[in-house]
């Protein structure tokens, strides 16, 4: 087969099309993956609306979207070192270091981590190329759709809670925005023993879902006595960690205000807008902190595969729907307009 179906974002005119594209050929150190499932993420929408811009956008005319990908090794390129075999079930890490990136090598040295489906072709396609060091094997008992979301929706949350924040048992945690990343932040916070866990979202359906995903309390941010409710839930201490999973200025203001002594605001949601906080000296007096966070890590992906495979983390409730790749535009529309309030929509080639 020389061609395949792929969801491509055309950088010159900003159009997204599901179209025929050439099946890629693996080069040295690469393999060809037959894609079985690919997640639809807000980052994909941010690429389409211009919030996210590929590194060196003039290097190509179009990019295949999709950084949450699972599949089966279909063909091997030359010079592999890991002893990979055709038929192995794998997930693809959401990005790769720039050590072998031709786009950058032609221009200048680069220390960037490139994101699959944004900076280079991703997995909204029947086949995808992956560098061998970005593959993580998965067991037969882990379904492809659940495995696909680990590299970002779950890994981003896991790394934010476990690594960037370092949440310990009995610490009070608040999570603003119970979408894909926020919902999994609740689950991971529960997994590591945070208490209490407070979910904050303006949507009643999202608040209800939050309770099922591990929150002890779910609050509407517009409630007049919001701060009082947080203080009551934390016995007056305030939050040890507040996770902004929405990337919204009002969220950061509200979250910072209810931090306790030495509490930290973790910026998980992304936005191109400047970070501003109006709180004054109390921020200094109480030793509050702000920590930026972006994505997951290779270690978090491998650890999450073990957790999910051994029954410590059930990802089945995270899958809102499976949608044919040909209907990718519909999936984009559903996520953009929160139709059905999805956690993760999955494209299936």
GROMACS .gro file of C-alpha atoms in nm:
model
  349
    1UNK     CA    1   0.000   0.000   0.000
    2UNK     CA    2   0.154   0.330  -0.115
    3UNK     CA    3  -0.101   0.572   0.034
    4UNK     CA    4  -0.297   0.601   0.356
    5UNK     CA    5  -0.561   0.818   0.519
    6UNK     CA    6  -0.422   1.095   0.740
    7UNK     CA    7  -0.551   1.399   0.929
    8UNK     CA    8  -0.327   1.681   0.805
    9UNK     CA    9  -0.299   2.045   0.911
   10UNK     CA   10  -0.187   2.262   0.621
   11UNK     CA   11   0.043   2.528   0.759
   12UNK     CA   12   0.020   2.759   0.458
   13UNK     CA   13  -0.356   2.814   0.471
   14UNK     CA   14  -0.452   2.688   0.819
   15UNK     CA   15  -0.688   2.419   0.688
   16UNK     CA   16  -0.738   2.073   0.835
   17UNK     CA   17  -0.815   1.789   0.596
   18UNK     CA   18  -0.847   1.414   0.622
   19UNK     CA   19  -0.680   1.313   0.298
   20UNK     CA   20  -0.468   1.059   0.120
   21UNK     CA   21  -0.097   1.080   0.201
   22UNK     CA   22   0.206   0.870   0.122
   23UNK     CA   23   0.281   0.588   0.365
   24UNK     CA   24   0.608   0.694   0.531
   25UNK     CA   25   0.922   0.481   0.506
   26UNK     CA   26   1.127   0.424   0.824
   27UNK     CA   27   1.482   0.551   0.812
   28UNK     CA   28   1.782   0.453   1.028
   29UNK     CA   29   1.677   0.395   1.390
   30UNK     CA   30   1.308   0.422   1.303
   31UNK     CA   31   1.010   0.188   1.276
   32UNK     CA   32   0.678   0.208   1.096
   33UNK     CA   33   0.376   0.182   1.326
   34UNK     CA   34   0.033   0.061   1.221
   35UNK     CA   35  -0.180   0.300   1.426
   36UNK     CA   36  -0.461   0.142   1.628
   37UNK     CA   37  -0.577   0.443   1.832
   38UNK     CA   38  -0.501   0.816   1.856
   39UNK     CA   39  -0.630   1.062   2.114
   40UNK     CA   40  -0.786   1.400   2.038
   41UNK     CA   41  -0.636   1.660   2.272
   42UNK     CA   42  -0.686   2.030   2.337
   43UNK     CA   43  -0.328   2.078   2.219
   44UNK     CA   44  -0.442   1.958   1.876
   45UNK     CA   45  -0.706   2.231   1.880
   46UNK     CA   46  -0.444   2.483   1.989
   47UNK     CA   47  -0.240   2.391   1.681
   48UNK     CA   48  -0.542   2.444   1.459
   49UNK     CA   49  -0.632   2.781   1.614
   50UNK     CA   50  -0.274   2.911   1.607
   51UNK     CA   51  -0.210   2.909   1.982
   52UNK     CA   52   0.061   2.648   1.928
   53UNK     CA   53   0.306   2.704   1.644
   54UNK     CA   54   0.540   2.429   1.519
   55UNK     CA   55   0.912   2.480   1.555
   56UNK     CA   56   1.036   2.597   1.215
   57UNK     CA   57   0.686   2.613   1.061
   58UNK     CA   58   0.833   2.688   0.718
   59UNK     CA   59   1.010   2.352   0.707
   60UNK     CA   60   0.703   2.174   0.563
   61UNK     CA   61   0.369   2.247   0.400
   62UNK     CA   62   0.158   2.026   0.628
   63UNK     CA   63   0.186   1.814   0.941
   64UNK     CA   64  -0.007   1.503   1.042
   65UNK     CA   65  -0.168   1.578   1.379
   66UNK     CA   66  -0.173   1.346   1.682
   67UNK     CA   67   0.062   1.299   1.976
   68UNK     CA   68  -0.135   1.036   2.172
   69UNK     CA   69  -0.076   0.722   1.970
   70UNK     CA   70  -0.077   0.345   2.016
   71UNK     CA   71  -0.032   0.071   1.762
   72UNK     CA   72   0.168  -0.225   1.639
   73UNK     CA   73   0.516  -0.228   1.486
   74UNK     CA   74   0.456  -0.289   1.116
   75UNK     CA   75   0.804  -0.256   0.961
   76UNK     CA   76   1.161  -0.200   1.078
   77UNK     CA   77   1.407   0.055   0.950
   78UNK     CA   78   1.782  -0.011   0.929
   79UNK     CA   79   2.028   0.021   1.217
   80UNK     CA   80   1.795  -0.059   1.508
   81UNK     CA   81   1.960  -0.123   1.845
   82UNK     CA   82   1.677  -0.239   2.069
   83UNK     CA   83   1.589  -0.571   1.911
   84UNK     CA   84   1.236  -0.463   1.826
   85UNK     CA   85   1.014  -0.705   1.635
   86UNK     CA   86   0.723  -0.669   1.396
   87UNK     CA   87   0.390  -0.719   1.575
   88UNK     CA   88   0.496  -0.570   1.908
   89UNK     CA   89   0.222  -0.359   2.071
   90UNK     CA   90   0.353  -0.013   2.163
   91UNK     CA   91   0.267   0.341   2.257
   92UNK     CA   92   0.460   0.635   2.117
   93UNK     CA   93   0.601   0.900   2.347
   94UNK     CA   94   0.451   1.240   2.276
   95UNK     CA   95   0.783   1.399   2.185
   96UNK     CA   96   1.147   1.337   2.115
   97UNK     CA   97   1.477   1.508   2.182
   98UNK     CA   98   1.635   1.689   1.891
   99UNK     CA   99   1.950   1.476   1.864
  100UNK     CA  100   1.850   1.336   1.525
  101UNK     CA  101   1.615   1.606   1.401
  102UNK     CA  102   1.693   1.687   1.038
  103UNK     CA  103   1.484   2.005   1.039
  104UNK     CA  104   1.695   2.160   1.312
  105UNK     CA  105   2.025   2.007   1.203
  106UNK     CA  106   2.003   2.192   0.875
  107UNK     CA  107   1.961   2.522   1.052
  108UNK     CA  108   2.123   2.541   1.394
  109UNK     CA  109   2.192   2.332   1.706
  110UNK     CA  110   1.876   2.279   1.907
  111UNK     CA  111   1.801   2.155   2.259
  112UNK     CA  112   1.425   2.155   2.211
  113UNK     CA  113   1.206   1.855   2.270
  114UNK     CA  114   0.988   1.830   1.961
  115UNK     CA  115   0.623   1.734   1.996
  116UNK     CA  116   0.476   1.460   1.781
  117UNK     CA  117   0.189   1.583   1.566
  118UNK     CA  118   0.298   1.946   1.600
  119UNK     CA  119   0.669   1.972   1.517
  120UNK     CA  120   0.676   1.652   1.313
  121UNK     CA  121   0.421   1.406   1.177
  122UNK     CA  122   0.200   1.237   1.434
  123UNK     CA  123  -0.054   0.959   1.455
  124UNK     CA  124  -0.385   1.075   1.310
  125UNK     CA  125  -0.312   0.833   1.027
  126UNK     CA  126  -0.315   0.468   0.937
  127UNK     CA  127   0.063   0.453   0.973
  128UNK     CA  128   0.320   0.663   1.158
  129UNK     CA  129   0.698   0.677   1.189
  130UNK     CA  130   0.859   0.658   1.533
  131UNK     CA  131   1.218   0.668   1.648
  132UNK     CA  132   1.295   0.345   1.832
  133UNK     CA  133   1.387   0.524   2.155
  134UNK     CA  134   1.037   0.679   2.172
  135UNK     CA  135   0.852   0.346   2.185
  136UNK     CA  136   0.717   0.189   2.503
  137UNK     CA  137   0.589  -0.172   2.476
  138UNK     CA  138   0.244  -0.244   2.619
  139UNK     CA  139   0.096  -0.577   2.731
  140UNK     CA  140  -0.191  -0.748   2.552
  141UNK     CA  141  -0.430  -0.677   2.840
  142UNK     CA  142  -0.399  -0.298   2.802
  143UNK     CA  143  -0.648  -0.184   2.533
  144UNK     CA  144  -0.513   0.036   2.255
  145UNK     CA  145  -0.752   0.325   2.324
  146UNK     CA  146  -0.657   0.340   2.691
  147UNK     CA  147  -0.288   0.304   2.612
  148UNK     CA  148  -0.299   0.585   2.354
  149UNK     CA  149  -0.386   0.856   2.607
  150UNK     CA  150  -0.102   0.771   2.846
  151UNK     CA  151   0.169   0.978   2.669
  152UNK     CA  152  -0.009   1.308   2.729
  153UNK     CA  153  -0.350   1.320   2.899
  154UNK     CA  154  -0.235   1.088   3.175
  155UNK     CA  155   0.141   1.143   3.171
  156UNK     CA  156   0.111   1.521   3.189
  157UNK     CA  157  -0.108   1.491   3.497
  158UNK     CA  158   0.108   1.224   3.654
  159UNK     CA  159   0.430   1.421   3.609
  160UNK     CA  160   0.265   1.739   3.738
  161UNK     CA  161   0.141   1.572   4.057
  162UNK     CA  162   0.429   1.335   4.126
  163UNK     CA  163   0.733   1.521   3.993
  164UNK     CA  164   0.668   1.896   3.960
  165UNK     CA  165   0.458   1.920   4.277
  166UNK     CA  166   0.580   1.611   4.461
  167UNK     CA  167   0.246   1.562   4.635
  168UNK     CA  168   0.270   1.353   4.953
  169UNK     CA  169  -0.004   1.165   5.139
  170UNK     CA  170  -0.247   1.384   5.338
  171UNK     CA  171  -0.156   1.705   5.154
  172UNK     CA  172  -0.449   1.918   5.038
  173UNK     CA  173  -0.486   1.950   4.662
  174UNK     CA  174  -0.712   2.158   4.440
  175UNK     CA  175  -0.760   2.094   4.068
  176UNK     CA  176  -0.911   2.366   3.848
  177UNK     CA  177  -1.062   2.240   3.522
  178UNK     CA  178  -1.182   1.879   3.506
  179UNK     CA  179  -1.118   1.809   3.140
  180UNK     CA  180  -0.876   1.542   3.018
  181UNK     CA  181  -0.571   1.660   3.212
  182UNK     CA  182  -0.768   1.776   3.515
  183UNK     CA  183  -0.962   1.451   3.548
  184UNK     CA  184  -0.641   1.249   3.546
  185UNK     CA  185  -0.479   1.489   3.792
  186UNK     CA  186  -0.759   1.399   4.033
  187UNK     CA  187  -0.698   1.027   3.980
  188UNK     CA  188  -0.324   1.058   4.034
  189UNK     CA  189  -0.370   1.278   4.341
  190UNK     CA  190  -0.597   1.007   4.483
  191UNK     CA  191  -0.341   0.742   4.392
  192UNK     CA  192  -0.065   0.914   4.589
  193UNK     CA  193  -0.287   0.976   4.894
  194UNK     CA  194  -0.368   1.347   4.876
  195UNK     CA  195  -0.640   1.455   5.119
  196UNK     CA  196  -0.862   1.638   5.076
  197UNK     CA  197  -0.887   1.665   4.698
  198UNK     CA  198  -1.098   1.956   4.578
  199UNK     CA  199  -1.215   1.980   4.217
  200UNK     CA  200  -1.318   2.316   4.074
  201UNK     CA  201  -1.515   2.351   3.750
  202UNK     CA  202  -1.804   2.572   3.633
  203UNK     CA  203  -1.980   2.283   3.455
  204UNK     CA  204  -2.216   2.074   3.672
  205UNK     CA  205  -2.142   1.762   3.466
  206UNK     CA  206  -1.769   1.806   3.512
  207UNK     CA  207  -1.812   1.848   3.888
  208UNK     CA  208  -2.017   1.529   3.904
  209UNK     CA  209  -1.753   1.347   3.703
  210UNK     CA  210  -1.481   1.481   3.933
  211UNK     CA  211  -1.633   1.300   4.231
  212UNK     CA  212  -1.615   0.975   4.037
  213UNK     CA  213  -1.251   1.042   3.948
  214UNK     CA  214  -1.136   1.084   4.306
  215UNK     CA  215  -1.233   1.430   4.429
  216UNK     CA  216  -1.365   1.458   4.784
  217UNK     CA  217  -1.542   1.784   4.708
  218UNK     CA  218  -1.642   1.950   4.379
  219UNK     CA  219  -1.697   2.327   4.382
  220UNK     CA  220  -1.834   2.584   4.141
  221UNK     CA  221  -1.573   2.864   4.112
  222UNK     CA  222  -1.854   3.122   4.093
  223UNK     CA  223  -1.989   3.034   4.437
  224UNK     CA  224  -1.982   3.343   4.659
  225UNK     CA  225  -1.836   3.162   4.959
  226UNK     CA  226  -1.583   2.967   4.751
  227UNK     CA  227  -1.279   3.058   4.963
  228UNK     CA  228  -1.468   2.978   5.283
  229UNK     CA  229  -1.556   2.634   5.150
  230UNK     CA  230  -1.191   2.563   5.070
  231UNK     CA  231  -1.085   2.676   5.416
  232UNK     CA  232  -1.352   2.459   5.576
  233UNK     CA  233  -1.249   2.154   5.375
  234UNK     CA  234  -0.884   2.200   5.474
  235UNK     CA  235  -0.948   2.278   5.843
  236UNK     CA  236  -0.840   2.637   5.781
  237UNK     CA  237  -0.498   2.548   5.638
  238UNK     CA  238  -0.562   2.621   5.272
  239UNK     CA  239  -0.425   2.415   4.987
  240UNK     CA  240  -0.076   2.269   4.971
  241UNK     CA  241  -0.101   2.254   4.591
  242UNK     CA  242  -0.335   2.413   4.339
  243UNK     CA  243  -0.324   2.278   3.984
  244UNK     CA  244  -0.438   2.512   3.708
  245UNK     CA  245  -0.540   2.268   3.433
  246UNK     CA  246  -0.732   2.533   3.240
  247UNK     CA  247  -0.467   2.794   3.158
  248UNK     CA  248  -0.701   3.078   3.251
  249UNK     CA  249  -0.599   3.398   3.430
  250UNK     CA  250  -0.905   3.400   3.658
  251UNK     CA  251  -0.824   3.044   3.767
  252UNK     CA  252  -0.473   3.141   3.869
  253UNK     CA  253  -0.598   3.436   4.070
  254UNK     CA  254  -0.854   3.225   4.253
  255UNK     CA  255  -0.619   2.931   4.308
  256UNK     CA  256  -0.331   3.141   4.442
  257UNK     CA  257  -0.564   3.312   4.690
  258UNK     CA  258  -0.656   2.983   4.863
  259UNK     CA  259  -0.305   2.844   4.895
  260UNK     CA  260  -0.186   2.778   5.246
  261UNK     CA  261   0.155   2.834   5.404
  262UNK     CA  262   0.428   2.745   5.151
  263UNK     CA  263   0.160   2.634   4.906
  264UNK     CA  264   0.239   2.611   4.537
  265UNK     CA  265   0.041   2.695   4.225
  266UNK     CA  266   0.126   2.446   3.948
  267UNK     CA  267   0.068   2.580   3.597
  268UNK     CA  268  -0.039   2.279   3.390
  269UNK     CA  269  -0.281   2.439   3.145
  270UNK     CA  270  -0.109   2.635   2.869
  271UNK     CA  271  -0.183   2.985   2.742
  272UNK     CA  272   0.019   3.240   2.542
  273UNK     CA  273  -0.108   3.520   2.765
  274UNK     CA  274   0.116   3.679   3.032
  275UNK     CA  275   0.105   3.542   3.385
  276UNK     CA  276  -0.029   3.802   3.629
  277UNK     CA  277  -0.132   3.779   3.992
  278UNK     CA  278  -0.285   4.065   4.188
  279UNK     CA  279  -0.211   3.925   4.535
  280UNK     CA  280   0.034   4.142   4.724
  281UNK     CA  281   0.244   4.094   5.036
  282UNK     CA  282   0.050   3.794   5.164
  283UNK     CA  283   0.203   3.594   4.879
  284UNK     CA  284   0.546   3.676   5.024
  285UNK     CA  285   0.447   3.637   5.389
  286UNK     CA  286   0.311   3.288   5.331
  287UNK     CA  287   0.599   3.173   5.115
  288UNK     CA  288   0.377   3.082   4.823
  289UNK     CA  289   0.526   2.954   4.500
  290UNK     CA  290   0.445   2.927   4.130
  291UNK     CA  291   0.583   2.635   3.929
  292UNK     CA  292   0.552   2.586   3.558
  293UNK     CA  293   0.484   2.244   3.412
  294UNK     CA  294   0.474   2.107   3.059
  295UNK     CA  295   0.393   1.756   2.942
  296UNK     CA  296   0.511   1.424   3.078
  297UNK     CA  297   0.842   1.242   3.085
  298UNK     CA  298   0.964   0.912   2.938
  299UNK     CA  299   0.980   0.774   3.292
  300UNK     CA  300   0.620   0.870   3.363
  301UNK     CA  301   0.498   0.689   3.049
  302UNK     CA  302   0.669   0.363   3.148
  303UNK     CA  303   0.550   0.391   3.507
  304UNK     CA  304   0.191   0.455   3.399
  305UNK     CA  305   0.195   0.152   3.171
  306UNK     CA  306   0.291  -0.057   3.475
  307UNK     CA  307   0.025   0.106   3.694
  308UNK     CA  308  -0.250   0.060   3.435
  309UNK     CA  309  -0.142  -0.295   3.350
  310UNK     CA  310  -0.141  -0.400   3.714
  311UNK     CA  311  -0.481  -0.260   3.798
  312UNK     CA  312  -0.367   0.043   3.999
  313UNK     CA  313  -0.509   0.291   3.749
  314UNK     CA  314  -0.827   0.217   3.553
  315UNK     CA  315  -0.831   0.426   3.235
  316UNK     CA  316  -1.152   0.283   3.088
  317UNK     CA  317  -1.370   0.569   3.227
  318UNK     CA  318  -1.145   0.818   3.046
  319UNK     CA  319  -1.249   0.701   2.700
  320UNK     CA  320  -1.553   0.904   2.597
  321UNK     CA  321  -1.592   0.763   2.246
  322UNK     CA  322  -1.415   0.587   1.958
  323UNK     CA  323  -1.453   0.771   1.627
  324UNK     CA  324  -1.336   0.664   1.278
  325UNK     CA  325  -1.030   0.856   1.155
  326UNK     CA  326  -1.230   0.967   0.853
  327UNK     CA  327  -1.456   1.161   1.093
  328UNK     CA  328  -1.171   1.347   1.266
  329UNK     CA  329  -1.333   1.684   1.190
  330UNK     CA  330  -1.638   1.573   1.388
  331UNK     CA  331  -1.415   1.480   1.682
  332UNK     CA  332  -1.251   1.822   1.669
  333UNK     CA  333  -1.594   1.989   1.669
  334UNK     CA  334  -1.712   1.781   1.965
  335UNK     CA  335  -1.406   1.865   2.173
  336UNK     CA  336  -1.403   2.232   2.080
  337UNK     CA  337  -1.768   2.277   2.178
  338UNK     CA  338  -1.756   2.028   2.468
  339UNK     CA  339  -2.039   1.825   2.314
  340UNK     CA  340  -2.101   1.545   2.561
  341UNK     CA  341  -1.830   1.696   2.785
  342UNK     CA  342  -1.568   1.443   2.666
  343UNK     CA  343  -1.259   1.343   2.859
  344UNK     CA  344  -1.088   1.177   2.564
  345UNK     CA  345  -1.217   1.108   2.216
  346UNK     CA  346  -1.022   0.841   2.029
  347UNK     CA  347  -0.967   0.823   1.654
  348UNK     CA  348  -0.952   0.473   1.511
  349UNK     CA  349  -0.801   0.429   1.161
   0.00000   0.00000   0.00000
